[in-house]
Coordinates of C-alpha atoms in Angstrom, one line a residue:
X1313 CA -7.5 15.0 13.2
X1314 CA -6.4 13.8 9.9
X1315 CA -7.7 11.9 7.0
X1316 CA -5.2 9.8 5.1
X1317 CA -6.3 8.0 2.2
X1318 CA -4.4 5.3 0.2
X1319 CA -6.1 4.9 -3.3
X1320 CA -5.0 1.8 -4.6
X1321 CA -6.3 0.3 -8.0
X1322 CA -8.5 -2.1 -5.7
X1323 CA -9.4 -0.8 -2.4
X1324 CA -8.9 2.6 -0.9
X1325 CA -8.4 3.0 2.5
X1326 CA -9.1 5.8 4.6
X1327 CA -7.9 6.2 8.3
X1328 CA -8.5 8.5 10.6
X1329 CA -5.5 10.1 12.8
X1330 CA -5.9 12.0 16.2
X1331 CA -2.0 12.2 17.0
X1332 CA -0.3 8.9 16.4
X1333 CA -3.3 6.9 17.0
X1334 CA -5.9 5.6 14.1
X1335 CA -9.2 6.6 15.1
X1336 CA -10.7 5.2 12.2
X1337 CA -10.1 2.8 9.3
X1338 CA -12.3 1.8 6.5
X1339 CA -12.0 0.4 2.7
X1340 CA -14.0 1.0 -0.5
X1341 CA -13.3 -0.7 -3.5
X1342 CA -11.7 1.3 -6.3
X1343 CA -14.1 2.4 -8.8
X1344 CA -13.1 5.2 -11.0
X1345 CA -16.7 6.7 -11.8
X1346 CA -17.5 7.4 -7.7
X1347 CA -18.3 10.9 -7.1
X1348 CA -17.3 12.8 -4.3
X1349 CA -20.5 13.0 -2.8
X1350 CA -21.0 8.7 -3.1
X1351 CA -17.6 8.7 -1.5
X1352 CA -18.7 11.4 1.1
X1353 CA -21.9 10.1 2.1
X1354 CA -20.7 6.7 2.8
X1355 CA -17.7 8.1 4.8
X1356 CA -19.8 10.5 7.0
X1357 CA -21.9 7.6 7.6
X1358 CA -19.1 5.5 9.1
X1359 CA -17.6 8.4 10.9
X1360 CA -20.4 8.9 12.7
X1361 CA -20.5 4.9 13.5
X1362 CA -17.5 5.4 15.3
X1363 CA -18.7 8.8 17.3
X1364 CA -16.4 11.1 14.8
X1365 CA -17.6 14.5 13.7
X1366 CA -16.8 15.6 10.1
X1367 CA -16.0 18.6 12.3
X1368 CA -13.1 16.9 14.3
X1369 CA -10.7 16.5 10.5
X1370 CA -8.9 19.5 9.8
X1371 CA -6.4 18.1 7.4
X1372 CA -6.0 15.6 4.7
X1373 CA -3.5 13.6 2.6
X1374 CA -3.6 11.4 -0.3
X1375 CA -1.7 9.4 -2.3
X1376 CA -3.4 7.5 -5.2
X1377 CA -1.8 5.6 -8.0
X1378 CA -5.4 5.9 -10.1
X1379 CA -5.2 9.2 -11.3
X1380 CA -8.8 9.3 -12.2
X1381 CA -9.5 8.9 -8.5
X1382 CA -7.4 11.7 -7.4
X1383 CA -10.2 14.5 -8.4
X1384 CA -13.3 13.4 -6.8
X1385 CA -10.8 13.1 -3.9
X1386 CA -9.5 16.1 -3.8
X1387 CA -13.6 17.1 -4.0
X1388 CA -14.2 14.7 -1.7
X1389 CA -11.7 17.0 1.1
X1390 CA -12.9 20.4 0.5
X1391 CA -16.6 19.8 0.2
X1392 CA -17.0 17.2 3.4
X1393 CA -14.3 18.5 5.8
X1394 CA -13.3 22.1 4.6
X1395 CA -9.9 21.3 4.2
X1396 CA -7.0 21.5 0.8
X1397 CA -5.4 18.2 1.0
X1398 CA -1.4 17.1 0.8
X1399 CA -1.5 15.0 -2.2
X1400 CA 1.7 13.0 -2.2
X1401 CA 3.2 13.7 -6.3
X1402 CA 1.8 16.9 -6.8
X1403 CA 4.4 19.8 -7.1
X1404 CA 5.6 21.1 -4.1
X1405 CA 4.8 18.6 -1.7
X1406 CA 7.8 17.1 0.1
X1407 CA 8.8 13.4 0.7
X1408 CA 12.2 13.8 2.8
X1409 CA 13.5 11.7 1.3
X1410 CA 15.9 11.8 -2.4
X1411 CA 14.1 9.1 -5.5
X1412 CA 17.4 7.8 -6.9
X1413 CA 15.6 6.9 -10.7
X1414 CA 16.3 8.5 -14.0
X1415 CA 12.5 9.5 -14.1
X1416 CA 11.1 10.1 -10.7
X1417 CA 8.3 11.0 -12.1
X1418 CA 7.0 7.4 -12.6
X1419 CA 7.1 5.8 -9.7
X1420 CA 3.9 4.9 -7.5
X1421 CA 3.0 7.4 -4.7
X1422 CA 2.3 4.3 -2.5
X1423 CA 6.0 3.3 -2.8
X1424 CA 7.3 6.4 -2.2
X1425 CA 5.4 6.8 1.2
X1426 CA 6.1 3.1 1.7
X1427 CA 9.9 4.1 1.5
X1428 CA 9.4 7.6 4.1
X1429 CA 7.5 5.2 6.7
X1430 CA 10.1 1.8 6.7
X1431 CA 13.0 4.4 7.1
X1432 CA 11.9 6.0 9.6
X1433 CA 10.5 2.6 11.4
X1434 CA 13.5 0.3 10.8
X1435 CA 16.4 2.5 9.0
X1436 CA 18.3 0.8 6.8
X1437 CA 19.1 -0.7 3.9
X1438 CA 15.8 -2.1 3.6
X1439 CA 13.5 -4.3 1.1
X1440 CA 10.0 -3.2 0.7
X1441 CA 7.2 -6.1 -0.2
X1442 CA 4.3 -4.8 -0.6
X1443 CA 1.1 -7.4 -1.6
X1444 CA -1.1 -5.6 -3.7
X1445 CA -3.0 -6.0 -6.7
X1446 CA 1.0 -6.0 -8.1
X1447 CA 3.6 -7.3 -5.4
X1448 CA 6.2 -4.6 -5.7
X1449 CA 9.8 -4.8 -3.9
X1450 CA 11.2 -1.7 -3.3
X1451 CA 14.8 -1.0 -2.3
X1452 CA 15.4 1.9 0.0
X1453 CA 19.4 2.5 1.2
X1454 CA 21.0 3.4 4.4
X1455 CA 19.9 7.0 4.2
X1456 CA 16.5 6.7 3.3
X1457 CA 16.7 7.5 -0.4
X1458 CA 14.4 5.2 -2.6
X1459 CA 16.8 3.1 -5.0
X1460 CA 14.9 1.3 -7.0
X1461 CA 12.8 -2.3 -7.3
X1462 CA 11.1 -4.6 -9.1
X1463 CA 7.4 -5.0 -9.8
X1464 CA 5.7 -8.5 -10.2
X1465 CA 1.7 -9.5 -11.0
X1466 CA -0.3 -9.8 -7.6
X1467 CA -1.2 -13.5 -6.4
X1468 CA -5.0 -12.5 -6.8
X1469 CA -3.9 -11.4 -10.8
X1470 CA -2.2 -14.4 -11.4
X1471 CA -5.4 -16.8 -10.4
X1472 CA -7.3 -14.6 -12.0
X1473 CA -5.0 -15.2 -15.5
X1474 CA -4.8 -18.8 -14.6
X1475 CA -8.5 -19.8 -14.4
X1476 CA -9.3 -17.4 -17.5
X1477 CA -6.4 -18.9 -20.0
X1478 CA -7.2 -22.5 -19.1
X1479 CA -10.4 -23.6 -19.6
X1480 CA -10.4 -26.5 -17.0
X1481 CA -9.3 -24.6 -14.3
X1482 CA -10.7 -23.0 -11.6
X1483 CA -11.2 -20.4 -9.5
X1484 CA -9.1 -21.6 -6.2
X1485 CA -8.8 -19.8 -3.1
X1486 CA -5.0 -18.8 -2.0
X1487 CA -3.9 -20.7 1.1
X1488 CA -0.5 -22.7 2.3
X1489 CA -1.1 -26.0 1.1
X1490 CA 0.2 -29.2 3.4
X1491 CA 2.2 -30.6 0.5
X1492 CA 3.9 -29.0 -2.5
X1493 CA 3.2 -32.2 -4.3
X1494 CA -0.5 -31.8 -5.0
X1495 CA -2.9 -35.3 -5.4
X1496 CA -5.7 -32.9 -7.2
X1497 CA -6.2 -30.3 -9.6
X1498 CA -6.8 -27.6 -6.9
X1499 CA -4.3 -28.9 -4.6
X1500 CA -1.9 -28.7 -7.2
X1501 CA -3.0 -24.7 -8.2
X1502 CA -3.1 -23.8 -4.8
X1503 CA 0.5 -25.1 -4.4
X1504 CA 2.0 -23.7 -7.6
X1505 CA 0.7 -20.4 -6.7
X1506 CA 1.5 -20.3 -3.3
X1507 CA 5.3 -22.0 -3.1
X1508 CA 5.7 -20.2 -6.8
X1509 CA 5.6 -17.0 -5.0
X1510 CA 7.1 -17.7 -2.1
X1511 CA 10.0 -18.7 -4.3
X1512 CA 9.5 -15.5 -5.7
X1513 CA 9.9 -13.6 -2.9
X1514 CA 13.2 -15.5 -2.2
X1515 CA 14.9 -15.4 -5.2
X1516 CA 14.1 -11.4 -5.9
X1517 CA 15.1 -10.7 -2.5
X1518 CA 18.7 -12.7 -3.0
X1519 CA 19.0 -11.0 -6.6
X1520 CA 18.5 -7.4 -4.9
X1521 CA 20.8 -7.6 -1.9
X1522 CA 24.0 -9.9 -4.3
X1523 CA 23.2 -6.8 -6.5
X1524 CA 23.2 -3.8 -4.5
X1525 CA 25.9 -5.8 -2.1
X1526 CA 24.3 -5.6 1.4
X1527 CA 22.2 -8.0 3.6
X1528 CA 19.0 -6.0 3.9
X1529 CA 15.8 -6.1 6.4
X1530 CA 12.9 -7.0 4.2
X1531 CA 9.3 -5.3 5.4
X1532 CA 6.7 -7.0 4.5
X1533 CA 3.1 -4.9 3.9
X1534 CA -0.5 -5.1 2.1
X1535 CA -3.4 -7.7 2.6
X1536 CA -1.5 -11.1 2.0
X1537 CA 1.4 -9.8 3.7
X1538 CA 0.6 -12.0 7.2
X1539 CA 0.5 -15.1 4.7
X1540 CA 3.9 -15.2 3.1
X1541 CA 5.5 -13.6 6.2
X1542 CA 5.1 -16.3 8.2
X1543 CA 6.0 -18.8 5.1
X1544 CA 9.9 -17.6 4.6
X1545 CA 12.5 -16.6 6.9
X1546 CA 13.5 -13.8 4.3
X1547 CA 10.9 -11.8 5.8
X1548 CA 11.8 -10.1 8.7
X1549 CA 9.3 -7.7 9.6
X1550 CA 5.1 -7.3 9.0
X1551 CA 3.8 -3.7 8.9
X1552 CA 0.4 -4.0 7.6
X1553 CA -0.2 -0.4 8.6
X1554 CA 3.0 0.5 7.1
X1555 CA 1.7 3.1 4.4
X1556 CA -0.6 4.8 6.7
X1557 CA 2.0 5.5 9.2
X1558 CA 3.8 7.1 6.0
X1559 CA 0.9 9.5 5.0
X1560 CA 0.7 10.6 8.3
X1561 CA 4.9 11.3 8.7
X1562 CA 5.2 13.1 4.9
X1563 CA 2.1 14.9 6.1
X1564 CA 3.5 16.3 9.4
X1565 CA 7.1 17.3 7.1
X1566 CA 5.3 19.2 4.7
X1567 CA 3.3 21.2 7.4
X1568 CA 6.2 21.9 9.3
X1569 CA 8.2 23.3 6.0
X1570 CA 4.7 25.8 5.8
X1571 CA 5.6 26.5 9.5

């Protein structure tokens, strides 16, 4: 079996694969100063919650786009399961695919494996949104390579800045509001935020394909991902397992190149 894990700068997920089936899947929030052992212990727990022996993983991957994560798990591999794990950036390791920027070198890991897996899921040319703690859109041509995007502050990051720059408002929970035309203070946050991005998400999306001049799928991933989806038509598709699927397939490329 593997162990994939997705270090993000909230929540990293870990998900066990036996083949192409998820045996497992479990979050922890991001917290830089974790040990491997914390980290182990608490994952040996749930393992054996779902009838899993530390035994049955034999190989790892990780991509993390907290660096200071990346040590304990690496630790975290070789200590619990006995295994050297595929990080996705380190030297060496092999995407498949070609990263079409003037410094490679700076872009996510989770983007990149969100580019291998909606290639090989849906072809191409393809728009990548991925909700995280930043909402990134990710442009990935007709033969896979990764292009490009554009980065904008998470919905969760923007409340967060709204509520702590003005002093009379609050925190409001993210939801599609009835009207766009709020009667109330909240109403009227939780409709700016939530129309605001989904004309976000529109415009950036109409930008990118008049620019690169092509109609592209857009592929829509990450936790709020089922939320906008089912808000705009410029969504097409909703992978929320999206970059686990891509762990798994740069995973099976690199072993095979050692084969």
């Amino acid at each position: 079996m593997l162990l994939a894990i997705d270090a993000g700068n909230t929540n990293i997920v870990f998900a066990v694969f036996d083949g192409e089936q998820v045996k497992g899947e479990w979050r922890a929030s991001t917290h830089t100063d974790r040990t491997a052992d914390e980290l182990g212990v608490w994952l040996m727990q749930l393992l054996t919650t779902a009838g899993m022996r530390r035994e049955d993983i034999t190989s790892a991957i990780i991509a993390s786009v907290v660096p200071a994560m990346v040590f304990s798990l690496k630790t975290l591999c070789r200590r619990y399961f006995a295994c050297d794990p595929v990080v996705v950036g380190d030297e060496g390791v092999q995407l498949g695919i070609q990263v079409l920027l003037d410094r490679p070198e700076e872009v996510g890991a989770d983007r990149l494996v969100n580019a291998v897996a909606a290639h090989m899921c849906y072809q191409g040319p393809l728009i990548v949104i991925d909700f995280g703690t930043a909402t990134t859109f990710d442009v990935v041509d007709a033969e896979g390579n990764y292009c490009g995007g554009a980065i904008a502050p998470g919905i969760n990051l923007s409340l967060e800045a709204l509520h702590m720059a003005a002093a009379k408002l609050p925190r409001v929970a993210i939801g599609r509001p009835k009207q766009v035309i709020g009667k109330a203070t909240v109403p009227a946050m939780q409709s700016g935020i939530f129309w605001g991005y989904v004309g976000l998400i529109e415009g950036l999306v109409r930008r990118i394909e008049e620019e690169a001049g092509a109609k592209m799928l857009v592929v829509a991933t990450g936790g709020l991902a089922p939320l906008f989806a089912e808000a705009t038509p410029v969504i097409g598709k909703l992978d929320p397992d999206l970059t686990l699927r891509g762990l798994l397939e740069i995973h099976r490329r690199n072993k095979r190149l050692e084969a």
